[in-house]
C-alpha positions as semicolon CSV with decimal commas, in nm:
position;residue;x (nm);y (nm);z (nm)
1;M;7,711;-3,550;6,706
2;A;8,026;-3,649;6,902
3;D;7,850;-3,647;7,237
4;P;8,112;-3,617;7,517
5;A;7,905;-3,848;7,739
6;R;7,910;-4,116;7,470
7;V;8,287;-4,081;7,431
8;H;8,329;-4,110;7,808
9;R;8,100;-4,415;7,821
10;A;8,297;-4,579;7,539
11;N;8,625;-4,514;7,722
12;A;8,534;-4,581;8,081
13;G;8,180;-4,711;8,119
14;P;8,144;-4,968;8,398
15;D;7,938;-5,208;8,183
16;R;8,081;-5,364;7,867
17;R;7,738;-5,365;7,702
18;F;7,705;-4,987;7,729
19;R;8,067;-4,934;7,623
20;C;8,004;-5,140;7,309
21;E;7,684;-4,952;7,232
22;A;7,868;-4,620;7,260
23;I;8,156;-4,748;7,045
24;L;7,918;-4,862;6,772
25;R;7,748;-4,521;6,771
26;L;8,088;-4,355;6,734
27;N;8,108;-4,535;6,400
28;L;7,856;-4,284;6,263
29;V;8,058;-3,989;6,386
30;R;8,376;-4,145;6,248
31;F;8,235;-4,131;5,895
32;L;7,956;-3,871;5,904
33;G;8,069;-3,611;6,158
34;T;8,251;-3,288;6,094
35;P;8,622;-3,318;6,018
36;A;8,704;-3,215;6,378
37;Q;8,462;-3,474;6,518
38;Q;8,599;-3,742;6,290
39;E;8,954;-3,668;6,402
40;M;8,861;-3,677;6,771
41;V;8,662;-4,001;6,736
42;L;8,940;-4,163;6,533
43;K;9,182;-4,101;6,823
44;V;8,932;-4,248;7,070
45;L;8,873;-4,554;6,853
46;D;9,246;-4,604;6,796
47;T;9,299;-4,608;7,171
48;L;9,007;-4,844;7,229
49;A;9,130;-5,075;6,952
50;A;9,421;-5,158;7,184
51;D;9,200;-5,212;7,492
52;H;9,280;-5,510;7,716
53;D;8,922;-5,635;7,670
54;P;8,919;-5,821;7,336
55;I;8,550;-5,749;7,273
56;I;8,593;-5,375;7,330
57;A;8,901;-5,377;7,107
58;A;8,724;-5,567;6,827
59;N;8,424;-5,334;6,837
60;A;8,651;-5,030;6,828
61;R;8,840;-5,166;6,527
62;W;8,510;-5,236;6,349
63;S;8,378;-4,886;6,427
64;R;8,703;-4,728;6,315
65;D;8,736;-4,924;5,991
66;T;8,382;-4,997;5,865
67;K;8,193;-4,731;5,677
68;P;7,815;-4,747;5,744
69;S;7,620;-4,894;5,454
70;E;7,326;-4,715;5,297
71;E;7,098;-4,986;5,436
72;S;7,224;-4,948;5,792
73;L;7,179;-4,571;5,771
74;K;6,819;-4,618;5,654
75;Q;6,751;-4,842;5,952
76;L;6,872;-4,570;6,188
77;T;6,652;-4,298;6,042
């Protein structure tokens, strides 16, 4: 679930759009992954929450702090 490529793309992708997409997907891992995955993703999101790009930082804070709703989970499945 915590795809290393997605984590890399969130951290260092060359295009903000793809970084944001990866960060938003990490939200699912943050709350639904295994405890080890959740811990790893939390560290990534904490780092990204301090990113120099304000949009990346805001998306990381949202992904770190916002539990997915039942409705949003239904839309993904």
